[in-house]
Amino acid sequence: MSVRRLAEEQFQPANFAFNEENAAWAEATIRKYPEGRQQSAVIPLLMRAQEQEGWVTRATIEHVAAKLDMAYIRVMEVATFYTQFQLKPIGTRAHIQVCGTTPCMLRGAEELIKVCRNKIHHDPLQPNADGTLSWEEVECQGACVNAPMVIIFKDAYEDLTPERLEEIIDAFEAGKGAEIKTGPQIDRHLSAPIGGAVTLNDEIKPVRTNLEPQPEPVADAASVPPADAAHPKDTAPETDPKLKTPVTAPKAAEANAKATEDKPAAEASKAEAAVDVAKAAPVVKSEKPSLEDKNRPKGIEKPETVDDLKLISGVGPKIEGTLHELGIYTFAQVASWQKAECEWVDGYLNFKGRIDRDDWIKQAEALAKGGEAEYIKIFGKKPR
Ligand code: FES
């Protein structure tokens, strides 16, 4: 963070006053705030003064402080804190604020600064020979997703290359800055993925397929669960306990990747993906193992005391219900599962390896052995 001081005395005008229009605007703005809260207008007033004068002078700060009945130092603190306020004369046609914070730096901010040094002035906050352009490095401007970027007055110019920044600077120098499109300078809508929001389409597609009721495949009668077995829609995990977000999106991405990895590139196009929902569903469904499979974990009659399986990270109420339908009621049962049984349950729940990733077996062993206390001893935290 640079040290921000007021301009040297020789630059400071003796006084400041809003012009007629801005004075009326300032009065109206101050009236927007409740009685006793007029100081909240300090930023709008300083900004308006900057727009009128080109930068914030000492006299401006004194004027705003008097108008809002604030101590001079309080207004000074605001003016020197925000890099939106210019404390010395800057370029009259453009002042380029180059974000130099980590994401922008990693994406080429240093090259942008070189452009500014070459085209404007070697040093920041020094206007060029004509006084039309200046530049400075600033901290993150909140558009990291489209790094690197610059701010020129109130607009952001994102996804920049050195060449594009040169063009933008030339346009402002020629007085044609208003013709330059603001925001991303490449084929990107706002902060959406480059080339379009295909990711959302791809992710949502299989999720919807899995969650919606599917027609039972007629030819696969052996794998049709009995009436008391869980419906596939009930087996979808509700939330990822670690991420606290619906796990359906990552699942979808995984399912989609699987469904499309063997297809020719042309088939992976957006249009093809949109009509491929129906195809994707049976692929996922056919992986569901049969209830008659030898690797299905042995179920038991519901015991008098049922363990709270939801203490296992990754088991929510729906999954617990499904496990109960399979005759799984205790931590000890889960802890006894061998690899093949884990894979059967994983497939039945359409988990794609999550049982292993969440380490259900180790969790269940700890809970079976000593409840929450043992769990905390092993994992260093309370279950769930
Ligand atoms: S790091 Fe440059 S906008 Fe955030």
PDB file of N, CA, C and O in Angstrom, residues 155-189:
ATOM      1  N   ASP A 155     -14.566   3.485 -14.490  1.00  0.00           N
ATOM      2  CA  ASP A 155     -14.791   2.253 -15.257  1.00  0.00           C
ATOM      3  C   ASP A 155     -13.631   1.279 -15.147  1.00  0.00           C
ATOM      4  O   ASP A 155     -12.471   1.688 -15.028  1.00  0.00           O
ATOM      5  N   ALA A 156     -13.972  -0.008 -15.232  1.00  0.00           N
ATOM      6  CA  ALA A 156     -12.955  -1.058 -15.198  1.00  0.00           C
ATOM      7  C   ALA A 156     -12.764  -1.610 -16.606  1.00  0.00           C
ATOM      8  O   ALA A 156     -13.724  -1.756 -17.366  1.00  0.00           O
ATOM      9  N   TYR A 157     -11.510  -1.930 -16.918  1.00  0.00           N
ATOM     10  CA  TYR A 157     -11.157  -2.553 -18.195  1.00  0.00           C
ATOM     11  C   TYR A 157     -10.395  -3.821 -17.842  1.00  0.00           C
ATOM     12  O   TYR A 157      -9.323  -3.758 -17.232  1.00  0.00           O
ATOM     13  N   GLU A 158     -10.988  -4.954 -18.199  1.00  0.00           N
ATOM     14  CA  GLU A 158     -10.519  -6.242 -17.655  1.00  0.00           C
ATOM     15  C   GLU A 158      -9.999  -7.174 -18.754  1.00  0.00           C
ATOM     16  O   GLU A 158     -10.196  -6.905 -19.933  1.00  0.00           O
ATOM     17  N   ASP A 159      -9.409  -8.290 -18.294  1.00  0.00           N
ATOM     18  CA  ASP A 159      -8.842  -9.285 -19.228  1.00  0.00           C
ATOM     19  C   ASP A 159      -7.911  -8.598 -20.213  1.00  0.00           C
ATOM     20  O   ASP A 159      -8.010  -8.798 -21.432  1.00  0.00           O
ATOM     21  N   LEU A 160      -7.012  -7.817 -19.680  1.00  0.00           N
ATOM     22  CA  LEU A 160      -6.160  -6.992 -20.546  1.00  0.00           C
ATOM     23  C   LEU A 160      -4.899  -7.719 -20.990  1.00  0.00           C
ATOM     24  O   LEU A 160      -4.359  -8.568 -20.269  1.00  0.00           O
ATOM     25  N   THR A 161      -4.441  -7.342 -22.152  1.00  0.00           N
ATOM     26  CA  THR A 161      -3.088  -7.673 -22.595  1.00  0.00           C
ATOM     27  C   THR A 161      -2.360  -6.337 -22.727  1.00  0.00           C
ATOM     28  O   THR A 161      -3.023  -5.284 -22.814  1.00  0.00           O
ATOM     29  N   PRO A 162      -1.043  -6.352 -22.769  1.00  0.00           N
ATOM     30  CA  PRO A 162      -0.327  -5.087 -22.966  1.00  0.00           C
ATOM     31  C   PRO A 162      -0.789  -4.379 -24.238  1.00  0.00           C
ATOM     32  O   PRO A 162      -0.970  -3.165 -24.249  1.00  0.00           O
ATOM     33  N   GLU A 163      -1.011  -5.145 -25.289  1.00  0.00           N
ATOM     34  CA  GLU A 163      -1.419  -4.540 -26.566  1.00  0.00           C
ATOM     35  C   GLU A 163      -2.778  -3.849 -26.422  1.00  0.00           C
ATOM     36  O   GLU A 163      -2.990  -2.742 -26.918  1.00  0.00           O
ATOM     37  N   ARG A 164      -3.701  -4.520 -25.743  1.00  0.00           N
ATOM     38  CA  ARG A 164      -5.037  -3.933 -25.595  1.00  0.00           C
ATOM     39  C   ARG A 164      -4.975  -2.669 -24.728  1.00  0.00           C
ATOM     40  O   ARG A 164      -5.658  -1.688 -25.007  1.00  0.00           O
ATOM     41  N   LEU A 165      -4.137  -2.706 -23.696  1.00  0.00           N
ATOM     42  CA  LEU A 165      -4.021  -1.510 -22.857  1.00  0.00           C
ATOM     43  C   LEU A 165      -3.445  -0.345 -23.669  1.00  0.00           C
ATOM     44  O   LEU A 165      -3.878   0.799 -23.525  1.00  0.00           O
ATOM     45  N   GLU A 166      -2.491  -0.632 -24.525  1.00  0.00           N
ATOM     46  CA  GLU A 166      -1.941   0.431 -25.378  1.00  0.00           C
ATOM     47  C   GLU A 166      -3.048   1.052 -26.224  1.00  0.00           C
ATOM     48  O   GLU A 166      -3.146   2.274 -26.356  1.00  0.00           O
ATOM     49  N   GLU A 167      -3.900   0.204 -26.786  1.00  0.00           N
ATOM     50  CA  GLU A 167      -4.999   0.724 -27.616  1.00  0.00           C
ATOM     51  C   GLU A 167      -5.934   1.605 -26.787  1.00  0.00           C
ATOM     52  O   GLU A 167      -6.403   2.653 -27.231  1.00  0.00           O
ATOM     53  N   ILE A 168      -6.204   1.141 -25.559  1.00  0.00           N
ATOM     54  CA  ILE A 168      -7.118   1.904 -24.700  1.00  0.00           C
ATOM     55  C   ILE A 168      -6.504   3.251 -24.343  1.00  0.00           C
ATOM     56  O   ILE A 168      -7.177   4.289 -24.414  1.00  0.00           O
ATOM     57  N   ILE A 169      -5.238   3.238 -23.994  1.00  0.00           N
ATOM     58  CA  ILE A 169      -4.565   4.504 -23.651  1.00  0.00           C
ATOM     59  C   ILE A 169      -4.579   5.448 -24.855  1.00  0.00           C
ATOM     60  O   ILE A 169      -4.873   6.644 -24.725  1.00  0.00           O
ATOM     61  N   ASP A 170      -4.308   4.902 -26.030  1.00  0.00           N
ATOM     62  CA  ASP A 170      -4.317   5.737 -27.245  1.00  0.00           C
ATOM     63  C   ASP A 170      -5.697   6.354 -27.463  1.00  0.00           C
ATOM     64  O   ASP A 170      -5.812   7.512 -27.854  1.00  0.00           O
ATOM     65  N   ALA A 171      -6.735   5.546 -27.213  1.00  0.00           N
ATOM     66  CA  ALA A 171      -8.097   6.053 -27.432  1.00  0.00           C
ATOM     67  C   ALA A 171      -8.400   7.203 -26.466  1.00  0.00           C
ATOM     68  O   ALA A 171      -8.954   8.235 -26.860  1.00  0.00           O
ATOM     69  N   PHE A 172      -8.011   7.050 -25.214  1.00  0.00           N
ATOM     70  CA  PHE A 172      -8.252   8.144 -24.251  1.00  0.00           C
ATOM     71  C   PHE A 172      -7.424   9.370 -24.624  1.00  0.00           C
ATOM     72  O   PHE A 172      -7.898  10.504 -24.527  1.00  0.00           O
ATOM     73  N   GLU A 173      -6.208   9.138 -25.035  1.00  0.00           N
ATOM     74  CA  GLU A 173      -5.350  10.261 -25.415  1.00  0.00           C
ATOM     75  C   GLU A 173      -5.980  11.033 -26.581  1.00  0.00           C
ATOM     76  O   GLU A 173      -5.894  12.265 -26.654  1.00  0.00           O
ATOM     77  N   ALA A 174      -6.648  10.299 -27.464  1.00  0.00           N
ATOM     78  CA  ALA A 174      -7.281  10.934 -28.627  1.00  0.00           C
ATOM     79  C   ALA A 174      -8.667  11.485 -28.284  1.00  0.00           C
ATOM     80  O   ALA A 174      -9.386  11.940 -29.173  1.00  0.00           O
ATOM     81  N   GLY A 175      -9.040  11.400 -27.010  1.00  0.00           N
ATOM     82  CA  GLY A 175     -10.348  11.908 -26.616  1.00  0.00           C
ATOM     83  C   GLY A 175     -11.488  10.978 -27.003  1.00  0.00           C
ATOM     84  O   GLY A 175     -12.652  11.377 -27.048  1.00  0.00           O
ATOM     85  N   LYS A 176     -11.158   9.707 -27.280  1.00  0.00           N
ATOM     86  CA  LYS A 176     -12.185   8.750 -27.693  1.00  0.00           C
ATOM     87  C   LYS A 176     -12.375   7.634 -26.663  1.00  0.00           C
ATOM     88  O   LYS A 176     -12.776   6.524 -27.005  1.00  0.00           O
ATOM     89  N   GLY A 177     -12.083   7.944 -25.428  1.00  0.00           N
ATOM     90  CA  GLY A 177     -12.207   6.934 -24.388  1.00  0.00           C
ATOM     91  C   GLY A 177     -13.620   6.395 -24.248  1.00  0.00           C
ATOM     92  O   GLY A 177     -13.825   5.216 -23.942  1.00  0.00           O
ATOM     93  N   ALA A 178     -14.615   7.244 -24.509  1.00  0.00           N
ATOM     94  CA  ALA A 178     -16.008   6.811 -24.352  1.00  0.00           C
ATOM     95  C   ALA A 178     -16.382   5.732 -25.352  1.00  0.00           C
ATOM     96  O   ALA A 178     -17.375   5.017 -25.175  1.00  0.00           O
ATOM     97  N   GLU A 179     -15.594   5.609 -26.416  1.00  0.00           N
ATOM     98  CA  GLU A 179     -15.922   4.600 -27.430  1.00  0.00           C
ATOM     99  C   GLU A 179     -15.413   3.215 -27.040  1.00  0.00           C
ATOM    100  O   GLU A 179     -15.761   2.216 -27.665  1.00  0.00           O
ATOM    101  N   ILE A 180     -14.573   3.173 -26.034  1.00  0.00           N
ATOM    102  CA  ILE A 180     -14.005   1.881 -25.629  1.00  0.00           C
ATOM    103  C   ILE A 180     -15.002   1.141 -24.746  1.00  0.00           C
ATOM    104  O   ILE A 180     -15.546   1.697 -23.788  1.00  0.00           O
ATOM    105  N   LYS A 181     -15.205  -0.105 -25.078  1.00  0.00           N
ATOM    106  CA  LYS A 181     -16.090  -0.952 -24.274  1.00  0.00           C
ATOM    107  C   LYS A 181     -15.465  -1.150 -22.887  1.00  0.00           C
ATOM    108  O   LYS A 181     -14.262  -1.397 -22.791  1.00  0.00           O
ATOM    109  N   THR A 182     -16.266  -1.021 -21.858  1.00  0.00           N
ATOM    110  CA  THR A 182     -15.752  -1.258 -20.508  1.00  0.00           C
ATOM    111  C   THR A 182     -15.891  -2.747 -20.163  1.00  0.00           C
ATOM    112  O   THR A 182     -16.510  -3.508 -20.906  1.00  0.00           O
ATOM    113  N   GLY A 183     -15.322  -3.131 -19.040  1.00  0.00           N
ATOM    114  CA  GLY A 183     -15.405  -4.531 -18.604  1.00  0.00           C
ATOM    115  C   GLY A 183     -14.425  -5.409 -19.357  1.00  0.00           C
ATOM    116  O   GLY A 183     -13.370  -4.947 -19.808  1.00  0.00           O
ATOM    117  N   PRO A 184     -14.763  -6.715 -19.519  1.00  0.00           N
ATOM    118  CA  PRO A 184     -13.837  -7.640 -20.176  1.00  0.00           C
ATOM    119  C   PRO A 184     -13.504  -7.200 -21.599  1.00  0.00           C
ATOM    120  O   PRO A 184     -14.389  -6.762 -22.326  1.00  0.00           O
ATOM    121  N   GLN A 185     -12.256  -7.322 -21.953  1.00  0.00           N
ATOM    122  CA  GLN A 185     -11.812  -6.939 -23.300  1.00  0.00           C
ATOM    123  C   GLN A 185     -11.657  -8.162 -24.200  1.00  0.00           C
ATOM    124  O   GLN A 185     -11.045  -8.086 -25.259  1.00  0.00           O
ATOM    125  N   ILE A 186     -12.192  -9.286 -23.756  1.00  0.00           N
ATOM    126  CA  ILE A 186     -12.135 -10.508 -24.570  1.00  0.00           C
ATOM    127  C   ILE A 186     -13.548 -11.062 -24.679  1.00  0.00           C
ATOM    128  O   ILE A 186     -14.499 -10.450 -24.203  1.00  0.00           O
ATOM    129  N   ASP A 187     -13.668 -12.237 -25.275  1.00  0.00           N
ATOM    130  CA  ASP A 187     -14.980 -12.860 -25.454  1.00  0.00           C
ATOM    131  C   ASP A 187     -15.450 -13.448 -24.115  1.00  0.00           C
ATOM    132  O   ASP A 187     -15.366 -14.642 -23.880  1.00  0.00           O
ATOM    133  N   ARG A 188     -15.882 -12.565 -23.249  1.00  0.00           N
ATOM    134  CA  ARG A 188     -16.361 -13.015 -21.943  1.00  0.00           C
ATOM    135  C   ARG A 188     -17.514 -12.107 -21.546  1.00  0.00           C
ATOM    136  O   ARG A 188     -17.428 -10.885 -21.664  1.00  0.00           O
ATOM    137  N   HIS A 189     -18.596 -12.683 -21.066  1.00  0.00           N
ATOM    138  CA  HIS A 189     -19.705 -11.885 -20.566  1.00  0.00           C
ATOM    139  C   HIS A 189     -19.522 -11.686 -19.063  1.00  0.00           C
ATOM    140  O   HIS A 189     -19.531 -12.667 -18.300  1.00  0.00           O
TER     141      HIS A 189
END
